[in-house]
PDB file of C-alpha atoms in Angstrom:
ATOM      1  CA  GLU K  29     -20.429  -3.118   4.409  1.00  0.00           C
ATOM      2  CA  THR K  30     -18.371  -0.225   6.050  1.00  0.00           C
ATOM      3  CA  GLY K  31     -15.094   0.490   4.207  1.00  0.00           C
ATOM      4  CA  VAL K  32     -11.691   1.341   6.358  1.00  0.00           C
ATOM      5  CA  THR K  33     -12.079   4.674   7.700  1.00  0.00           C
ATOM      6  CA  GLN K  34      -9.022   7.307   9.357  1.00  0.00           C
ATOM      7  CA  SER K  35      -8.981  10.284  11.337  1.00  0.00           C
ATOM      8  CA  PRO K  36      -8.100  13.193  10.897  1.00  0.00           C
ATOM      9  CA  THR K  37      -7.914  13.596   7.251  1.00  0.00           C
ATOM     10  CA  HIS K  38      -5.036  16.598   7.423  1.00  0.00           C
ATOM     11  CA  LEU K  39      -2.689  17.442  10.228  1.00  0.00           C
ATOM     12  CA  ILE K  40      -0.440  20.039  10.719  1.00  0.00           C
ATOM     13  CA  LYS K  41       2.280  19.711  13.897  1.00  0.00           C
ATOM     14  CA  THR K  42       5.695  21.135  14.633  1.00  0.00           C
ATOM     15  CA  ARG K  43       8.409  19.478  15.112  1.00  0.00           C
ATOM     16  CA  GLY K  44       9.296  17.838  18.444  1.00  0.00           C
ATOM     17  CA  GLN K  45       5.318  17.709  19.043  1.00  0.00           C
ATOM     18  CA  GLN K  46       3.371  14.343  19.203  1.00  0.00           C
ATOM     19  CA  VAL K  47       0.373  13.163  17.198  1.00  0.00           C
ATOM     20  CA  THR K  48      -2.132  10.491  17.151  1.00  0.00           C
ATOM     21  CA  LEU K  49      -3.807   8.849  14.079  1.00  0.00           C
ATOM     22  CA  ARG K  50      -6.908   6.605  14.454  1.00  0.00           C
ATOM     23  CA  CYS K  51      -8.398   3.937  12.178  1.00  0.00           C
ATOM     24  CA  SER K  52     -11.422   1.663  12.016  1.00  0.00           C
ATOM     25  CA  SER K  53     -11.043  -1.295   9.863  1.00  0.00           C
ATOM     26  CA  GLN K  54     -13.288  -2.621   7.157  1.00  0.00           C
ATOM     27  CA  SER K  55     -16.661  -4.215   8.920  1.00  0.00           C
ATOM     28  CA  GLY K  56     -15.187  -8.135   9.850  1.00  0.00           C
ATOM     29  CA  HIS K  57     -11.612  -7.297   9.414  1.00  0.00           C
ATOM     30  CA  ASN K  58      -9.481  -8.275  12.309  1.00  0.00           C
ATOM     31  CA  THR K  59      -5.960  -7.192  11.195  1.00  0.00           C
ATOM     32  CA  VAL K  60      -4.885  -3.553  10.915  1.00  0.00           C
ATOM     33  CA  SER K  61      -1.516  -2.559   9.201  1.00  0.00           C
ATOM     34  CA  TRP K  62      -0.360   0.938   9.323  1.00  0.00           C
ATOM     35  CA  TYR K  63       2.059   2.523   6.531  1.00  0.00           C
ATOM     36  CA  GLN K  64       3.973   5.670   5.544  1.00  0.00           C
ATOM     37  CA  GLN K  65       4.116   7.066   2.392  1.00  0.00           C
ATOM     38  CA  ALA K  66       6.392  10.032   1.362  1.00  0.00           C
ATOM     39  CA  LEU K  67       6.229  11.601  -1.704  1.00  0.00           C
ATOM     40  CA  GLY K  68       6.892   9.771  -5.088  1.00  0.00           C
ATOM     41  CA  GLN K  69       7.353   6.755  -3.003  1.00  0.00           C
ATOM     42  CA  GLY K  70       5.468   3.535  -2.568  1.00  0.00           C
ATOM     43  CA  PRO K  71       4.071   2.805   1.191  1.00  0.00           C
ATOM     44  CA  GLN K  72       6.758   1.526   3.889  1.00  0.00           C
ATOM     45  CA  PHE K  73       5.322  -0.882   6.716  1.00  0.00           C
ATOM     46  CA  ILE K  74       5.419   0.280   9.792  1.00  0.00           C
ATOM     47  CA  PHE K  75       3.572  -2.338  11.613  1.00  0.00           C
ATOM     48  CA  GLN K  76       0.950  -4.631  12.101  1.00  0.00           C
ATOM     49  CA  TYR K  77      -1.696  -5.521  14.662  1.00  0.00           C
ATOM     50  CA  TYR K  78      -3.559  -8.590  15.584  1.00  0.00           C
ATOM     51  CA  ARG K  79      -5.704  -9.679  18.594  1.00  0.00           C
ATOM     52  CA  GLU K  80      -4.682  -6.169  20.132  1.00  0.00           C
ATOM     53  CA  GLU K  81      -0.740  -7.403  19.886  1.00  0.00           C
ATOM     54  CA  GLU K  82       2.006  -5.924  17.586  1.00  0.00           C
ATOM     55  CA  ASN K  83       2.423  -8.289  14.798  1.00  0.00           C
ATOM     56  CA  GLY K  84       5.520  -7.426  12.816  1.00  0.00           C
ATOM     57  CA  ARG K  85       7.219  -4.556  12.417  1.00  0.00           C
ATOM     58  CA  GLY K  86       9.193  -2.405   9.652  1.00  0.00           C
ATOM     59  CA  ASN K  87      12.013  -0.301   9.939  1.00  0.00           C
ATOM     60  CA  PHE K  88      10.984   2.577  11.857  1.00  0.00           C
ATOM     61  CA  PRO K  89      12.002   3.913  15.435  1.00  0.00           C
ATOM     62  CA  PRO K  90      10.332   2.897  18.567  1.00  0.00           C
ATOM     63  CA  ARG K  91       8.753   6.594  18.484  1.00  0.00           C
ATOM     64  CA  PHE K  92       6.056   5.010  16.451  1.00  0.00           C
ATOM     65  CA  SER K  93       4.129   3.085  18.194  1.00  0.00           C
ATOM     66  CA  GLY K  94       0.541   1.891  17.950  1.00  0.00           C
ATOM     67  CA  LEU K  95      -2.696   0.027  19.792  1.00  0.00           C
ATOM     68  CA  GLN K  96      -5.359  -2.067  18.658  1.00  0.00           C
ATOM     69  CA  PHE K  97      -8.660  -2.082  20.713  1.00  0.00           C
ATOM     70  CA  PRO K  98     -11.204  -4.921  21.048  1.00  0.00           C
ATOM     71  CA  ASN K  99     -13.323  -3.621  18.087  1.00  0.00           C
ATOM     72  CA  TYR K 100     -10.243  -3.780  15.976  1.00  0.00           C
ATOM     73  CA  SER K 101     -10.030  -0.013  15.398  1.00  0.00           C
ATOM     74  CA  SER K 102      -6.250   1.004  15.849  1.00  0.00           C
ATOM     75  CA  GLU K 103      -4.225   4.183  16.594  1.00  0.00           C
ATOM     76  CA  LEU K 104      -0.770   5.448  15.403  1.00  0.00           C
ATOM     77  CA  ASN K 105       1.189   7.304  17.788  1.00  0.00           C
ATOM     78  CA  VAL K 106       4.251   9.577  16.966  1.00  0.00           C
ATOM     79  CA  ASN K 107       6.226  10.963  19.751  1.00  0.00           C
ATOM     80  CA  ALA K 108       9.345  13.501  18.932  1.00  0.00           C
ATOM     81  CA  LEU K 109       7.747  14.557  15.758  1.00  0.00           C
ATOM     82  CA  GLU K 110      10.820  15.414  13.102  1.00  0.00           C
ATOM     83  CA  LEU K 111      10.132  17.240   9.588  1.00  0.00           C
ATOM     84  CA  ASP K 112      11.114  14.003   7.455  1.00  0.00           C
ATOM     85  CA  ASP K 113       7.749  12.739   9.344  1.00  0.00           C
ATOM     86  CA  SER K 114       5.748  14.443   6.655  1.00  0.00           C
ATOM     87  CA  ALA K 115       4.265  11.954   4.741  1.00  0.00           C
ATOM     88  CA  LEU K 116       0.609  10.120   4.092  1.00  0.00           C
ATOM     89  CA  TYR K 117      -0.060   7.710   6.649  1.00  0.00           C
ATOM     90  CA  LEU K 118      -2.441   4.800   5.253  1.00  0.00           C
ATOM     91  CA  CYS K 119      -4.092   2.069   7.418  1.00  0.00           C
ATOM     92  CA  ALA K 120      -4.871  -0.984   5.687  1.00  0.00           C
ATOM     93  CA  SER K 121      -7.224  -3.858   7.477  1.00  0.00           C
ATOM     94  CA  SER K 122      -7.663  -7.295   6.378  1.00  0.00           C
ATOM     95  CA  LEU K 123      -8.586 -11.056   7.827  1.00  0.00           C
ATOM     96  CA  VAL K 124      -5.661 -13.036   9.356  1.00  0.00           C
ATOM     97  CA  SER K 125      -6.807 -15.479   7.279  1.00  0.00           C
ATOM     98  CA  ARG K 126      -6.569 -13.879   3.604  1.00  0.00           C
ATOM     99  CA  PRO K 127      -3.695 -12.125   1.799  1.00  0.00           C
ATOM    100  CA  GLU K 128      -5.567  -8.886   0.787  1.00  0.00           C
ATOM    101  CA  GLN K 129      -5.297  -5.684   2.506  1.00  0.00           C
ATOM    102  CA  PHE K 130      -7.745  -2.820   2.069  1.00  0.00           C
ATOM    103  CA  PHE K 131      -6.512   0.654   2.431  1.00  0.00           C
ATOM    104  CA  GLY K 132      -8.533   4.031   3.801  1.00  0.00           C
ATOM    105  CA  PRO K 133      -8.078   7.110   2.712  1.00  0.00           C
ATOM    106  CA  GLY K 134      -4.585   8.105   4.657  1.00  0.00           C
ATOM    107  CA  THR K 135      -4.095  11.151   7.078  1.00  0.00           C
ATOM    108  CA  ARG K 136      -1.945  13.771   5.441  1.00  0.00           C
ATOM    109  CA  LEU K 137       0.433  14.868   7.873  1.00  0.00           C
ATOM    110  CA  THR K 138       2.659  18.185   7.995  1.00  0.00           C
ATOM    111  CA  VAL K 139       5.522  18.821  10.227  1.00  0.00           C
ATOM    112  CA  LEU K 140       6.828  22.410  10.012  1.00  0.00           C
TER     113      LEU K 140
ATOM    114  CA  ARG M 295      18.975  -3.391  -4.142  1.00  0.00           C
ATOM    115  CA  LYS M 296      15.341  -2.481  -3.771  1.00  0.00           C
ATOM    116  CA  GLU M 297      12.832  -5.222  -2.668  1.00  0.00           C
ATOM    117  CA  VAL M 298      10.321  -4.452  -5.324  1.00  0.00           C
ATOM    118  CA  GLU M 299      11.545  -2.895  -8.009  1.00  0.00           C
ATOM    119  CA  GLN M 300       9.567  -0.777 -11.067  1.00  0.00           C
ATOM    120  CA  ASP M 301      10.188   1.108 -14.024  1.00  0.00           C
ATOM    121  CA  PRO M 302       8.877   4.787 -12.306  1.00  0.00           C
ATOM    122  CA  GLY M 303       7.790   5.814 -16.271  1.00  0.00           C
ATOM    123  CA  PRO M 304       5.966   7.750 -16.840  1.00  0.00           C
ATOM    124  CA  PHE M 305       4.060   5.753 -19.649  1.00  0.00           C
ATOM    125  CA  ASN M 306       2.392   7.956 -21.999  1.00  0.00           C
ATOM    126  CA  VAL M 307      -0.188   6.325 -24.403  1.00  0.00           C
ATOM    127  CA  PRO M 308      -3.129   6.982 -26.778  1.00  0.00           C
ATOM    128  CA  GLU M 309      -6.569   5.647 -25.789  1.00  0.00           C
ATOM    129  CA  GLY M 310      -6.844   2.413 -27.205  1.00  0.00           C
ATOM    130  CA  ALA M 311      -3.335   1.200 -26.786  1.00  0.00           C
ATOM    131  CA  THR M 312      -1.928  -1.485 -25.236  1.00  0.00           C
ATOM    132  CA  VAL M 313       0.778  -1.523 -22.231  1.00  0.00           C
ATOM    133  CA  ALA M 314       2.428  -3.461 -20.022  1.00  0.00           C
ATOM    134  CA  PHE M 315       4.087  -3.124 -16.590  1.00  0.00           C
ATOM    135  CA  ASN M 316       7.163  -5.027 -15.354  1.00  0.00           C
ATOM    136  CA  CYS M 317       7.826  -5.432 -11.857  1.00  0.00           C
ATOM    137  CA  THR M 318      10.960  -7.759  -9.771  1.00  0.00           C
ATOM    138  CA  TYR M 319      11.126  -8.490  -6.142  1.00  0.00           C
ATOM    139  CA  SER M 320      14.114  -9.984  -4.399  1.00  0.00           C
ATOM    140  CA  ASN M 321      12.747 -12.361  -1.654  1.00  0.00           C
ATOM    141  CA  SER M 322      12.211 -15.738  -2.937  1.00  0.00           C
ATOM    142  CA  ALA M 323      10.261 -16.590   0.170  1.00  0.00           C
ATOM    143  CA  SER M 324       7.550 -13.881  -0.674  1.00  0.00           C
ATOM    144  CA  GLN M 325       3.922 -15.763  -0.786  1.00  0.00           C
ATOM    145  CA  SER M 326       1.335 -13.091  -2.194  1.00  0.00           C
ATOM    146  CA  PHE M 327       1.526 -11.017  -5.412  1.00  0.00           C
ATOM    147  CA  PHE M 328      -0.493  -8.159  -6.250  1.00  0.00           C
ATOM    148  CA  TRP M 329      -1.222  -4.962  -8.310  1.00  0.00           C
ATOM    149  CA  TYR M 330      -2.872  -1.757  -6.697  1.00  0.00           C
ATOM    150  CA  ARG M 331      -3.778   1.472  -8.344  1.00  0.00           C
ATOM    151  CA  GLN M 332      -3.199   4.490  -6.795  1.00  0.00           C
ATOM    152  CA  ASP M 333      -4.762   7.924  -8.219  1.00  0.00           C
ATOM    153  CA  CYS M 334      -3.257  11.293  -7.239  1.00  0.00           C
ATOM    154  CA  ARG M 335      -3.403  11.701  -3.376  1.00  0.00           C
ATOM    155  CA  LYS M 336      -5.598   9.032  -2.831  1.00  0.00           C
ATOM    156  CA  GLU M 337      -5.127   5.742  -0.948  1.00  0.00           C
ATOM    157  CA  PRO M 338      -4.043   2.329  -3.044  1.00  0.00           C
ATOM    158  CA  LYS M 339      -6.698   0.490  -4.284  1.00  0.00           C
ATOM    159  CA  LEU M 340      -6.273  -3.197  -5.055  1.00  0.00           C
ATOM    160  CA  LEU M 341      -6.610  -4.260  -8.674  1.00  0.00           C
ATOM    161  CA  MET M 342      -5.752  -7.742  -8.670  1.00  0.00           C
ATOM    162  CA  SER M 343      -4.095 -10.567  -7.296  1.00  0.00           C
ATOM    163  CA  VAL M 344      -1.479 -12.142  -8.806  1.00  0.00           C
ATOM    164  CA  TYR M 345      -1.300 -15.955  -9.623  1.00  0.00           C
ATOM    165  CA  SER M 346       1.872 -18.382 -11.138  1.00  0.00           C
ATOM    166  CA  SER M 347      -0.883 -19.628 -13.332  1.00  0.00           C
ATOM    167  CA  GLY M 348      -1.692 -15.627 -14.658  1.00  0.00           C
ATOM    168  CA  ASN M 349      -5.034 -14.246 -14.226  1.00  0.00           C
ATOM    169  CA  GLU M 350      -7.406 -11.946 -16.306  1.00  0.00           C
ATOM    170  CA  ASP M 351     -10.014  -9.153 -15.273  1.00  0.00           C
ATOM    171  CA  GLY M 352     -11.489  -7.665 -18.164  1.00  0.00           C
ATOM    172  CA  ARG M 353      -8.758  -5.578 -19.778  1.00  0.00           C
ATOM    173  CA  PHE M 354      -6.218  -6.532 -17.418  1.00  0.00           C
ATOM    174  CA  THR M 355      -3.888  -9.369 -16.928  1.00  0.00           C
ATOM    175  CA  ALA M 356      -1.594 -10.428 -14.290  1.00  0.00           C
ATOM    176  CA  GLN M 357       1.545 -13.225 -14.959  1.00  0.00           C
ATOM    177  CA  LEU M 358       3.807 -14.363 -12.284  1.00  0.00           C
ATOM    178  CA  ASN M 359       6.985 -15.716 -12.855  1.00  0.00           C
ATOM    179  CA  ARG M 360       8.504 -17.263  -9.553  1.00  0.00           C
ATOM    180  CA  ALA M 361      11.393 -18.990 -10.900  1.00  0.00           C
ATOM    181  CA  SER M 362      12.305 -15.476 -12.513  1.00  0.00           C
ATOM    182  CA  GLN M 363      11.191 -13.588  -9.407  1.00  0.00           C
ATOM    183  CA  TYR M 364       8.994 -11.424 -12.072  1.00  0.00           C
ATOM    184  CA  ILE M 365       5.610  -9.848 -12.174  1.00  0.00           C
ATOM    185  CA  SER M 366       3.790  -8.039 -15.053  1.00  0.00           C
ATOM    186  CA  LEU M 367       0.579  -6.159 -15.842  1.00  0.00           C
ATOM    187  CA  LEU M 368      -0.902  -5.800 -19.078  1.00  0.00           C
ATOM    188  CA  ILE M 369      -3.539  -3.404 -19.778  1.00  0.00           C
ATOM    189  CA  ARG M 370      -5.344  -3.654 -23.247  1.00  0.00           C
ATOM    190  CA  ASP M 371      -7.416  -1.182 -24.995  1.00  0.00           C
ATOM    191  CA  SER M 372      -6.526   1.687 -22.394  1.00  0.00           C
ATOM    192  CA  LYS M 373      -9.057   4.114 -21.279  1.00  0.00           C
ATOM    193  CA  LEU M 374      -8.409   7.707 -20.347  1.00  0.00           C
ATOM    194  CA  SER M 375      -9.488   6.464 -16.386  1.00  0.00           C
ATOM    195  CA  ASP M 376      -6.576   4.299 -16.500  1.00  0.00           C
ATOM    196  CA  SER M 377      -4.222   7.083 -15.855  1.00  0.00           C
ATOM    197  CA  ALA M 378      -2.859   6.239 -12.305  1.00  0.00           C
ATOM    198  CA  THR M 379       0.085   5.319 -10.643  1.00  0.00           C
ATOM    199  CA  TYR M 380       0.475   1.010 -10.531  1.00  0.00           C
ATOM    200  CA  LEU M 381       2.258   0.038  -7.371  1.00  0.00           C
ATOM    201  CA  CYS M 382       3.563  -3.680  -7.413  1.00  0.00           C
ATOM    202  CA  VAL M 383       2.932  -5.531  -4.437  1.00  0.00           C
ATOM    203  CA  VAL M 384       4.711  -8.209  -2.588  1.00  0.00           C
ATOM    204  CA  LYS M 385       3.605 -10.378   0.535  1.00  0.00           C
ATOM    205  CA  THR M 386       6.095 -11.720   2.293  1.00  0.00           C
ATOM    206  CA  ASN M 387       6.305 -14.417   5.095  1.00  0.00           C
ATOM    207  CA  THR M 388       6.061 -12.113   7.634  1.00  0.00           C
ATOM    208  CA  ASP M 389       2.472 -10.782   6.298  1.00  0.00           C
ATOM    209  CA  LYS M 390       3.595  -7.270   5.649  1.00  0.00           C
ATOM    210  CA  LEU M 391       3.435  -5.899   1.841  1.00  0.00           C
ATOM    211  CA  ILE M 392       6.053  -4.554   0.036  1.00  0.00           C
ATOM    212  CA  PHE M 393       5.131  -1.911  -2.329  1.00  0.00           C
ATOM    213  CA  GLY M 394       7.597  -1.024  -5.375  1.00  0.00           C
ATOM    214  CA  THR M 395       7.723   3.215  -5.795  1.00  0.00           C
ATOM    215  CA  GLY M 396       4.903   2.536  -8.751  1.00  0.00           C
ATOM    216  CA  THR M 397       5.026   2.925 -12.434  1.00  0.00           C
ATOM    217  CA  ARG M 398       3.134   6.185 -13.575  1.00  0.00           C
ATOM    218  CA  LEU M 399       0.221   5.686 -16.409  1.00  0.00           C
ATOM    219  CA  GLN M 400      -0.803   8.555 -18.733  1.00  0.00           C
ATOM    220  CA  VAL M 401      -3.466   7.789 -21.505  1.00  0.00           C
ATOM    221  CA  PHE M 402      -3.952  10.677 -23.679  1.00  0.00           C
ATOM    222  CA  PRO M 403      -7.155  11.197 -26.199  1.00  0.00           C
TER     223      PRO M 403
END
């Protein structure tokens, strides 16, 4: 069974740029959720995808967007990067019928 | 008020000690409850789900009190390898996970 994978592991961008982060869900999992974790804080829910559609969104602006593909993998896109977007971005996969979510190793984004 | 509140710690305990963490949540419609463990600069890993009847997994015992909206985690016979941040997590009826800020545990020899 393959776990959740994310790429890249680290990324450095400058303010105003755009970034795309990628996630492959655990084998058999059909739901992907994205979280942002700032230093010293718990992860904050960004949004969830199921059947290639957004299935819930947290308190994040529209410049945070996503996609889910037929193979259940997902992308998180962030436009017009701001310094406060510097964080660990975590992807979690799950089965829609089960409450537990399993996390990938994350992408650490630094915005300069 | 935060949706999930935890004491950030740190809790510094010697090997072999018993330590307890508490957590409160504000949304009475919350449906599922978990403890995750997060090591420094790593992803959160599911430690255990928490059930109303209470549940145990080896040295770890979790309790849920829905009336008080309170969750606890007890670790017995602490090991050095238990040093980590423990995240209290609540799943809402909208299917998203709400995390506390975590409680840091440091077990020393």
